[in-house]
Amino acid sequence: MNYQEQNISANNFEECIKCTICTAYCPVMTVNPDYPGPKMAGPDGERYRLKSPDFYDKALKYCLNCKRCEVSCPSNVKIGDIIQSARIKYDTKPPKLRDHMLAETDVMGNLATAFAPIVNPVLSSGIAKAGLDIIGVDKHRTFPKYASHKFSTYLKKIQPEQEKFQKHIAYFHGCYVNYNNPSLGKDLVKILNAVGYGVLPLSKQKCCGVAKIANRLISRAKHDAEINLESIREAVDQDMPVLSTSSTCTFTIRDEYPHLLGLENSDVRSNIMLATVFLSRKINEGEIKLVFRNDYKKRISYHTPCHMQKLGWAAYSTGLLKMIPGIEFVPLPSQCCGIAGTYGFKKENYEYSQKIGAELFEAIENEHPDVVATDCETCKWQIEMSTGAKVENPITLIAEALDVEATMRANGLL
């Protein structure tokens, strides 16, 4: 390999103009002096790593992969992708037992839901927290409770009823809905049925892979991603859009699959979207109508997840919430909550995680909302644990406020 070939990167680090605006927007830089920052860890570091892997800095593990650096970059440099790709390529330290446990969401979810009445109190006990702390899961972190039944089981049960609708969508429910909060999936079914859409399962579904990517379990992440893409293509071939209720699942399938796993998805990418995006677009196109109850009153704050900001879709979720006549909408400052999926569960990151989210937590406590809305499940866990506020997905709040009979009538279903 000649010198020129050695200095060619698959990423666009050469387009960095060294303005350092990414550094100003990085939430980690303000709390962790050991992190070199997105400019040094990303495009600047890439120049050196291409010359020798010895230039790899293990402090890159402190990157949240929040993508705020990419959102702020005027040159559209894929800074977050450069950093994560470097971690995947150059970090030779094998993932810990703790990392495997946090990343294997399907394995842990299937086990935990089967024994939820036992697992939930055990996970919240001091003995379990002390044991998890020993293997590197911080004892202060609160785990989400597991449901006693899986949403996928429910969806298969109602599939004959859903197939009777003339129009359908395929639902990528993800791990959180499947194992922790089946009610969110049921809320989506309620809304979509009221506007004339049946909700069908994908033929096969695995975890989106974000936790495996973050913990460098790339071969397993790729295996799951290939299964997901095959099922998504089957749905798209049947003219079904693929909807999700998780901003991070959606972002991972749309952007991380090609950027970090090298999997081509351009043929189906535009068909994968958040449920709030789908509903908003259909309303704006005049294809569906939502009618809300007159007696629904709430003060709602909305937190924009980092990956939602990268997608540029927050306006769809907030727009739907603002349609509800009885709510007082309170926007929150655009701040990272600090959890970043499994990042905030790790003992070495917990303090940084809480410091990153401190300004957001204070803003929520000052606003005194009845409920905080957000499209990311791990943001929900972080905000609930750190503020005591109730947090729900916008879909759940829309389902609560929906006048189902009036909506069905408005859509010609009654």
Short mmCIF file of C-alpha atoms in Angstrom, two decimals:
data_model
loop_
_atom_site.label_atom_id
_atom_site.label_comp_id
_atom_site.label_asym_id
_atom_site.label_seq_id
_atom_site.Cartn_x
_atom_site.Cartn_y
_atom_site.Cartn_z
CA MET A 1 0.00 0.00 0.00
CA ASN A 2 1.43 3.37 -0.97
CA TYR A 3 1.35 6.45 1.26
CA GLN A 4 -1.63 8.01 -0.54
CA GLU A 5 -3.77 4.88 -0.20
CA GLN A 6 -2.88 4.62 3.47
CA ASN A 7 -4.28 8.08 4.12
CA ILE A 8 -7.70 7.55 2.51
CA SER A 9 -10.64 7.18 4.90
CA ALA A 10 -14.15 5.90 4.23
CA ASN A 11 -15.36 8.83 6.34
CA ASN A 12 -15.38 12.47 5.29
CA PHE A 13 -12.96 13.77 7.92
CA GLU A 14 -11.11 15.76 5.23
CA GLU A 15 -14.07 18.17 5.07
CA CYS A 16 -13.52 19.35 8.67
CA ILE A 17 -12.72 23.09 8.64
CA LYS A 18 -11.48 23.07 12.26
CA CYS A 19 -14.10 25.55 13.45
CA THR A 20 -14.48 23.57 16.76
CA ILE A 21 -18.23 24.22 16.96
CA CYS A 22 -18.65 20.47 17.61
CA THR A 23 -16.55 20.86 20.75
CA ALA A 24 -18.82 23.65 21.99
CA TYR A 25 -21.89 21.45 21.53
CA CYS A 26 -20.41 18.26 23.04
CA PRO A 27 -22.12 17.42 26.36
CA VAL A 28 -19.20 15.27 27.54
CA MET A 29 -16.58 18.03 27.24
CA THR A 30 -18.12 20.08 30.06
CA VAL A 31 -18.01 17.25 32.62
CA ASN A 32 -15.10 14.95 31.71
CA PRO A 33 -11.59 16.40 31.27
CA ASP A 34 -10.29 13.00 30.11
CA TYR A 35 -12.36 13.12 26.91
CA PRO A 36 -10.43 14.83 24.06
CA GLY A 37 -13.63 16.14 22.44
CA PRO A 38 -15.28 15.39 19.09
CA LYS A 39 -12.81 17.31 16.92
CA MET A 40 -9.73 15.67 18.43
CA ALA A 41 -11.37 12.25 18.78
CA GLY A 42 -12.96 12.44 15.33
CA PRO A 43 -11.43 14.08 12.26
CA ASP A 44 -8.12 15.13 13.86
CA GLY A 45 -7.55 11.75 15.45
CA GLU A 46 -8.50 9.93 12.25
CA ARG A 47 -5.58 11.52 10.43
CA TYR A 48 -3.18 9.96 12.93
CA ARG A 49 -4.95 6.61 13.24
CA LEU A 50 -4.65 6.10 9.49
CA LYS A 51 -0.89 6.29 9.90
CA SER A 52 -0.77 3.92 12.86
CA PRO A 53 -3.31 2.22 15.16
CA ASP A 54 -0.99 3.19 18.03
CA PHE A 55 -2.53 6.65 17.89
CA TYR A 56 -5.88 5.27 19.04
CA ASP A 57 -6.95 6.94 22.30
CA LYS A 58 -8.95 4.73 24.68
CA ALA A 59 -10.66 7.87 26.00
CA LEU A 60 -12.91 7.66 22.92
CA LYS A 61 -15.02 5.29 25.05
CA TYR A 62 -16.42 8.39 26.80
CA CYS A 63 -18.23 9.49 23.62
CA LEU A 64 -22.00 9.25 24.07
CA ASN A 65 -22.66 8.85 20.33
CA CYS A 66 -25.36 11.48 20.84
CA LYS A 67 -24.61 12.97 17.39
CA ARG A 68 -24.85 16.55 18.65
CA CYS A 69 -21.47 17.14 17.07
CA GLU A 70 -22.88 16.09 13.70
CA VAL A 71 -25.99 18.23 14.12
CA SER A 72 -23.83 21.30 14.81
CA CYS A 73 -21.18 20.67 12.11
CA PRO A 74 -21.48 23.21 9.24
CA SER A 75 -19.54 20.88 6.92
CA ASN A 76 -21.69 17.82 7.64
CA VAL A 77 -18.70 15.78 8.80
CA LYS A 78 -19.81 12.43 10.24
CA ILE A 79 -17.92 13.04 13.48
CA GLY A 80 -19.86 10.56 15.61
CA ASP A 81 -19.49 7.86 12.97
CA ILE A 82 -15.73 8.48 12.78
CA ILE A 83 -15.40 8.06 16.55
CA GLN A 84 -17.57 4.94 16.76
CA SER A 85 -15.86 3.36 13.76
CA ALA A 86 -12.50 3.96 15.44
CA ARG A 87 -13.70 2.27 18.62
CA ILE A 88 -14.92 -0.70 16.61
CA LYS A 89 -11.73 -0.96 14.55
CA TYR A 90 -8.95 -0.14 17.01
CA ASP A 91 -10.11 -0.96 20.54
CA THR A 92 -8.57 -4.37 21.25
CA LYS A 93 -9.92 -4.75 24.79
CA PRO A 94 -12.71 -7.36 24.73
CA PRO A 95 -16.17 -6.39 26.04
CA LYS A 96 -16.78 -7.26 29.70
CA LEU A 97 -19.42 -9.61 31.10
CA ARG A 98 -21.31 -6.45 32.10
CA ASP A 99 -21.27 -5.24 28.48
CA HIS A 100 -22.66 -8.53 27.20
CA MET A 101 -25.46 -8.47 29.79
CA LEU A 102 -26.47 -4.90 28.94
CA ALA A 103 -26.27 -5.49 25.18
CA GLU A 104 -28.17 -8.80 24.96
CA THR A 105 -31.58 -7.21 25.33
CA ASP A 106 -33.52 -10.04 23.68
CA VAL A 107 -31.90 -12.72 25.82
CA MET A 108 -32.34 -10.78 29.05
CA GLY A 109 -35.84 -9.61 28.09
CA ASN A 110 -37.13 -13.09 27.33
CA LEU A 111 -35.79 -14.40 30.63
CA ALA A 112 -36.98 -11.44 32.68
CA THR A 113 -40.56 -11.34 31.34
CA ALA A 114 -40.97 -15.04 32.07
CA PHE A 115 -40.13 -14.38 35.72
CA ALA A 116 -41.11 -10.70 36.02
CA PRO A 117 -42.80 -10.97 39.47
CA ILE A 118 -39.47 -12.26 40.83
CA VAL A 119 -37.04 -10.30 38.64
CA ASN A 120 -38.47 -6.83 39.31
CA PRO A 121 -38.17 -6.82 43.12
CA VAL A 122 -34.80 -8.58 42.94
CA LEU A 123 -33.35 -6.00 40.52
CA SER A 124 -34.43 -3.17 42.83
CA SER A 125 -33.02 -4.81 45.95
CA GLY A 126 -29.85 -3.61 47.64
CA ILE A 127 -28.23 -7.04 47.34
CA ALA A 128 -28.73 -7.16 43.55
CA LYS A 129 -27.51 -3.58 43.14
CA ALA A 130 -24.37 -4.40 45.15
CA GLY A 131 -23.74 -7.48 43.03
CA LEU A 132 -24.23 -5.59 39.77
CA ASP A 133 -21.94 -2.84 41.06
CA ILE A 134 -19.16 -5.41 41.42
CA ILE A 135 -19.38 -6.31 37.72
CA GLY A 136 -19.53 -2.66 36.66
CA VAL A 137 -23.22 -1.63 36.66
CA ASP A 138 -23.50 1.37 38.96
CA LYS A 139 -25.48 0.66 42.13
CA HIS A 140 -27.31 3.98 41.88
CA ARG A 141 -28.87 3.15 38.51
CA THR A 142 -32.52 2.12 38.47
CA PHE A 143 -33.52 -0.60 36.01
CA PRO A 144 -36.83 -0.39 34.16
CA LYS A 145 -39.42 -2.89 35.32
CA TYR A 146 -40.24 -5.85 33.09
CA ALA A 147 -43.76 -6.71 32.00
CA SER A 148 -45.20 -10.15 32.74
CA HIS A 149 -46.13 -10.65 29.09
CA LYS A 150 -44.53 -9.73 25.77
CA PHE A 151 -46.12 -7.33 23.32
CA SER A 152 -45.20 -9.62 20.43
CA THR A 153 -47.46 -12.31 21.94
CA TYR A 154 -50.34 -9.82 22.15
CA LEU A 155 -49.82 -8.64 18.58
CA LYS A 156 -49.92 -12.20 17.23
CA LYS A 157 -53.12 -12.81 19.20
CA ILE A 158 -54.92 -9.86 17.58
CA GLN A 159 -53.40 -10.38 14.12
CA PRO A 160 -56.59 -11.92 12.57
CA GLU A 161 -58.53 -8.85 13.71
CA GLN A 162 -55.85 -6.49 12.36
CA GLU A 163 -55.75 -8.22 8.98
CA LYS A 164 -59.41 -7.26 8.40
CA PHE A 165 -58.42 -3.61 7.90
CA GLN A 166 -57.96 -2.50 4.30
CA LYS A 167 -54.75 -0.59 5.08
CA HIS A 168 -51.85 -1.86 7.18
CA ILE A 169 -48.54 -0.85 8.71
CA ALA A 170 -45.79 -3.12 10.05
CA TYR A 171 -44.67 -2.31 13.59
CA PHE A 172 -41.05 -2.50 14.72
CA HIS A 173 -41.88 -2.48 18.42
CA GLY A 174 -38.31 -2.88 19.68
CA CYS A 175 -37.17 -4.34 22.99
CA TYR A 176 -38.67 -1.73 25.30
CA VAL A 177 -42.25 -2.19 24.11
CA ASN A 178 -41.85 -5.94 23.87
CA TYR A 179 -40.40 -6.59 27.32
CA ASN A 180 -41.00 -3.49 29.45
CA ASN A 181 -43.96 -1.48 28.21
CA PRO A 182 -46.46 -3.41 26.05
CA SER A 183 -49.00 -0.68 26.83
CA LEU A 184 -47.19 1.71 24.49
CA GLY A 185 -47.62 -0.74 21.63
CA LYS A 186 -51.30 -1.15 22.50
CA ASP A 187 -51.66 2.64 22.47
CA LEU A 188 -50.31 2.72 18.92
CA VAL A 189 -52.75 -0.01 17.88
CA LYS A 190 -55.59 2.02 19.41
CA ILE A 191 -54.70 5.16 17.45
CA LEU A 192 -54.02 3.47 14.12
CA ASN A 193 -57.16 1.33 14.29
CA ALA A 194 -59.20 4.47 14.94
CA VAL A 195 -57.93 6.01 11.68
CA GLY A 196 -58.36 2.86 9.62
CA TYR A 197 -54.98 1.09 9.77
CA GLY A 198 -54.32 -2.43 10.98
CA VAL A 199 -51.07 -3.08 12.83
CA LEU A 200 -49.16 -6.19 11.77
CA PRO A 201 -45.93 -7.73 13.10
CA LEU A 202 -42.79 -8.05 11.05
CA SER A 203 -42.17 -11.66 10.04
CA LYS A 204 -39.08 -11.68 12.28
CA GLN A 205 -37.72 -9.05 14.61
CA LYS A 206 -34.56 -8.71 16.65
CA CYS A 207 -33.21 -5.87 18.78
CA CYS A 208 -32.30 -2.91 16.57
CA GLY A 209 -28.69 -3.48 17.69
CA VAL A 210 -27.86 -0.12 19.22
CA ALA A 211 -26.69 -1.65 22.51
CA LYS A 212 -24.54 -4.21 20.73
CA ILE A 213 -22.96 -1.52 18.55
CA ALA A 214 -22.23 0.64 21.60
CA ASN A 215 -20.58 -2.30 23.33
CA ARG A 216 -18.62 -3.36 20.21
CA LEU A 217 -20.45 -6.67 19.72
CA ILE A 218 -20.47 -5.99 16.02
CA SER A 219 -20.86 -9.47 14.54
CA ARG A 220 -23.97 -10.05 16.65
CA ALA A 221 -25.33 -6.61 15.88
CA LYS A 222 -24.87 -7.27 12.19
CA HIS A 223 -26.57 -10.66 12.46
CA ASP A 224 -29.64 -9.11 14.08
CA ALA A 225 -29.65 -6.17 11.65
CA GLU A 226 -29.66 -8.49 8.63
CA ILE A 227 -32.72 -10.31 10.03
CA ASN A 228 -34.48 -7.00 10.64
CA LEU A 229 -33.72 -5.69 7.15
CA GLU A 230 -34.99 -8.88 5.53
CA SER A 231 -38.29 -8.55 7.42
CA ILE A 232 -38.54 -4.83 6.66
CA ARG A 233 -38.06 -5.51 2.95
CA GLU A 234 -40.86 -8.09 3.07
CA ALA A 235 -43.18 -5.50 4.63
CA VAL A 236 -42.23 -2.78 2.16
CA ASP A 237 -42.80 -5.20 -0.74
CA GLN A 238 -46.36 -5.51 0.57
CA ASP A 239 -46.73 -1.70 0.51
CA MET A 240 -46.57 -1.40 4.27
CA PRO A 241 -44.60 1.40 5.92
CA VAL A 242 -42.57 0.24 8.93
CA LEU A 243 -43.30 2.28 12.06
CA SER A 244 -41.50 2.49 15.38
CA THR A 245 -42.22 4.27 18.66
CA SER A 246 -38.54 4.64 19.57
CA SER A 247 -36.39 7.43 18.14
CA THR A 248 -33.20 5.46 18.79
CA CYS A 249 -34.46 2.25 17.15
CA THR A 250 -35.54 4.26 14.13
CA PHE A 251 -32.25 6.16 13.94
CA THR A 252 -30.20 2.97 14.29
CA ILE A 253 -32.01 1.12 11.50
CA ARG A 254 -32.00 4.11 9.15
CA ASP A 255 -28.50 5.49 9.76
CA GLU A 256 -26.27 3.24 11.86
CA TYR A 257 -26.87 0.12 9.78
CA PRO A 258 -25.16 1.59 6.70
CA HIS A 259 -22.70 3.87 8.52
CA LEU A 260 -21.38 1.51 11.21
CA LEU A 261 -22.41 -2.00 10.15
CA GLY A 262 -21.88 -1.57 6.41
CA LEU A 263 -25.39 -2.80 5.57
CA GLU A 264 -27.16 -1.27 2.57
CA ASN A 265 -30.69 -0.06 3.34
CA SER A 266 -31.28 2.71 0.81
CA ASP A 267 -34.05 0.68 -0.84
CA VAL A 268 -36.19 0.77 2.32
CA ARG A 269 -34.80 3.63 4.42
CA SER A 270 -37.54 6.11 3.53
CA ASN A 271 -40.20 3.57 4.52
CA ILE A 272 -38.90 3.35 8.11
CA MET A 273 -40.21 6.12 10.35
CA LEU A 274 -41.52 7.06 13.76
CA ALA A 275 -45.24 6.64 14.29
CA THR A 276 -45.60 10.35 15.05
CA VAL A 277 -44.03 11.18 11.68
CA PHE A 278 -46.44 8.86 9.88
CA LEU A 279 -49.48 10.28 11.67
CA SER A 280 -48.42 13.89 11.12
CA ARG A 281 -47.83 13.38 7.43
CA LYS A 282 -51.16 11.61 6.94
CA ILE A 283 -52.97 14.43 8.76
CA ASN A 284 -51.19 17.09 6.69
CA GLU A 285 -52.04 15.21 3.49
CA GLY A 286 -55.71 15.11 4.52
CA GLU A 287 -55.83 11.31 4.62
CA ILE A 288 -56.68 10.92 8.32
CA LYS A 289 -58.16 12.98 11.17
CA LEU A 290 -57.68 12.83 14.93
CA VAL A 291 -60.42 14.04 17.28
CA PHE A 292 -59.58 14.61 20.94
CA ARG A 293 -61.60 14.59 24.14
CA ASN A 294 -62.70 17.96 25.51
CA ASP A 295 -62.07 16.90 29.12
CA TYR A 296 -58.38 16.00 28.69
CA LYS A 297 -56.26 18.58 30.53
CA LYS A 298 -52.52 18.32 31.15
CA ARG A 299 -49.39 20.43 31.41
CA ILE A 300 -46.88 18.64 29.17
CA SER A 301 -43.17 19.30 28.73
CA TYR A 302 -41.38 17.74 25.77
CA HIS A 303 -37.76 16.53 25.84
CA THR A 304 -36.08 16.11 22.45
CA PRO A 305 -33.87 12.99 22.48
CA CYS A 306 -30.46 13.47 20.87
CA HIS A 307 -31.15 10.96 18.10
CA MET A 308 -34.50 12.62 17.49
CA GLN A 309 -32.64 15.89 16.99
CA LYS A 310 -30.29 14.17 14.54
CA LEU A 311 -33.30 12.83 12.62
CA GLY A 312 -34.84 16.33 12.60
CA TRP A 313 -38.25 14.98 13.56
CA ALA A 314 -39.07 16.59 16.92
CA ALA A 315 -41.56 18.95 15.23
CA TYR A 316 -43.73 15.98 14.25
CA SER A 317 -44.14 14.78 17.85
CA THR A 318 -44.58 18.25 19.32
CA GLY A 319 -46.98 19.20 16.53
CA LEU A 320 -49.25 16.26 17.37
CA LEU A 321 -49.19 17.07 21.07
CA LYS A 322 -50.09 20.69 20.37
CA MET A 323 -53.18 19.50 18.49
CA ILE A 324 -54.69 18.31 21.77
CA PRO A 325 -56.99 21.20 22.83
CA GLY A 326 -56.66 20.75 26.57
CA ILE A 327 -52.90 20.70 27.01
CA GLU A 328 -50.52 23.39 28.11
CA PHE A 329 -47.36 22.72 26.12
CA VAL A 330 -44.05 23.60 27.80
CA PRO A 331 -40.90 23.19 25.67
CA LEU A 332 -37.66 22.23 27.39
CA PRO A 333 -34.14 23.39 26.49
CA SER A 334 -32.31 21.17 24.03
CA GLN A 335 -30.08 19.25 26.43
CA CYS A 336 -28.76 15.70 26.44
CA CYS A 337 -30.19 13.72 29.37
CA GLY A 338 -26.86 11.90 29.72
CA ILE A 339 -27.89 8.25 29.74
CA ALA A 340 -27.07 7.35 26.11
CA GLY A 341 -28.51 3.84 26.35
CA THR A 342 -26.18 1.48 28.23
CA TYR A 343 -23.56 4.25 28.71
CA GLY A 344 -25.21 5.64 31.84
CA PHE A 345 -25.58 2.20 33.44
CA LYS A 346 -21.82 1.70 33.57
CA LYS A 347 -20.05 2.46 36.82
CA GLU A 348 -17.25 4.43 35.16
CA ASN A 349 -19.79 6.66 33.36
CA TYR A 350 -22.54 7.14 35.94
CA GLU A 351 -21.22 10.36 37.48
CA TYR A 352 -20.65 11.91 34.05
CA SER A 353 -24.11 10.76 32.94
CA GLN A 354 -25.80 12.56 35.82
CA LYS A 355 -23.75 15.72 35.43
CA ILE A 356 -24.56 15.89 31.71
CA GLY A 357 -28.28 15.72 32.44
CA ALA A 358 -28.25 18.06 35.45
CA GLU A 359 -29.34 21.17 33.55
CA LEU A 360 -32.24 19.31 31.95
CA PHE A 361 -33.31 17.85 35.28
CA GLU A 362 -33.35 21.31 36.84
CA ALA A 363 -35.43 22.70 33.97
CA ILE A 364 -38.01 19.93 34.41
CA GLU A 365 -38.22 20.46 38.15
CA ASN A 366 -38.69 24.21 37.63
CA GLU A 367 -41.53 23.72 35.11
CA HIS A 368 -43.57 21.31 37.30
CA PRO A 369 -45.22 19.51 34.35
CA ASP A 370 -47.91 16.90 34.88
CA VAL A 371 -45.95 14.70 32.51
CA VAL A 372 -42.80 14.87 30.37
CA ALA A 373 -43.11 13.54 26.84
CA THR A 374 -40.17 12.03 24.97
CA ASP A 375 -39.72 9.59 22.08
CA CYS A 376 -36.77 7.72 23.63
CA GLU A 377 -37.21 5.03 26.27
CA THR A 378 -33.79 5.44 27.88
CA CYS A 379 -34.36 9.20 28.18
CA LYS A 380 -37.59 8.27 29.98
CA TRP A 381 -35.69 6.06 32.45
CA GLN A 382 -33.08 8.74 33.11
CA ILE A 383 -35.57 11.57 33.64
CA GLU A 384 -37.86 9.50 35.86
CA MET A 385 -34.96 8.32 38.01
CA SER A 386 -33.32 11.74 38.27
CA THR A 387 -36.36 13.99 38.75
CA GLY A 388 -39.25 11.81 39.89
CA ALA A 389 -41.34 13.22 37.04
CA LYS A 390 -43.76 11.01 35.13
CA VAL A 391 -42.52 10.43 31.56
CA GLU A 392 -44.51 9.04 28.63
CA ASN A 393 -44.10 8.56 24.91
CA PRO A 394 -46.14 11.07 22.84
CA ILE A 395 -48.10 8.13 21.40
CA THR A 396 -49.36 7.22 24.88
CA LEU A 397 -50.48 10.79 25.55
CA ILE A 398 -52.23 11.01 22.16
CA ALA A 399 -53.98 7.69 22.87
CA GLU A 400 -55.10 8.96 26.29
CA ALA A 401 -56.52 12.16 24.82
CA LEU A 402 -58.10 10.53 21.75
CA ASP A 403 -61.86 10.39 21.36
CA VAL A 404 -61.92 7.01 19.62
CA GLU A 405 -65.54 7.01 18.52
CA ALA A 406 -65.38 10.57 17.16
CA THR A 407 -62.10 9.81 15.41
CA MET A 408 -63.54 6.69 13.74
CA ARG A 409 -66.56 8.69 12.65
CA ALA A 410 -64.34 11.47 11.25
CA ASN A 411 -62.46 8.86 9.23
CA GLY A 412 -65.59 7.25 7.83
CA LEU A 413 -65.28 4.06 9.88
CA LEU A 414 -68.66 4.40 11.64
#
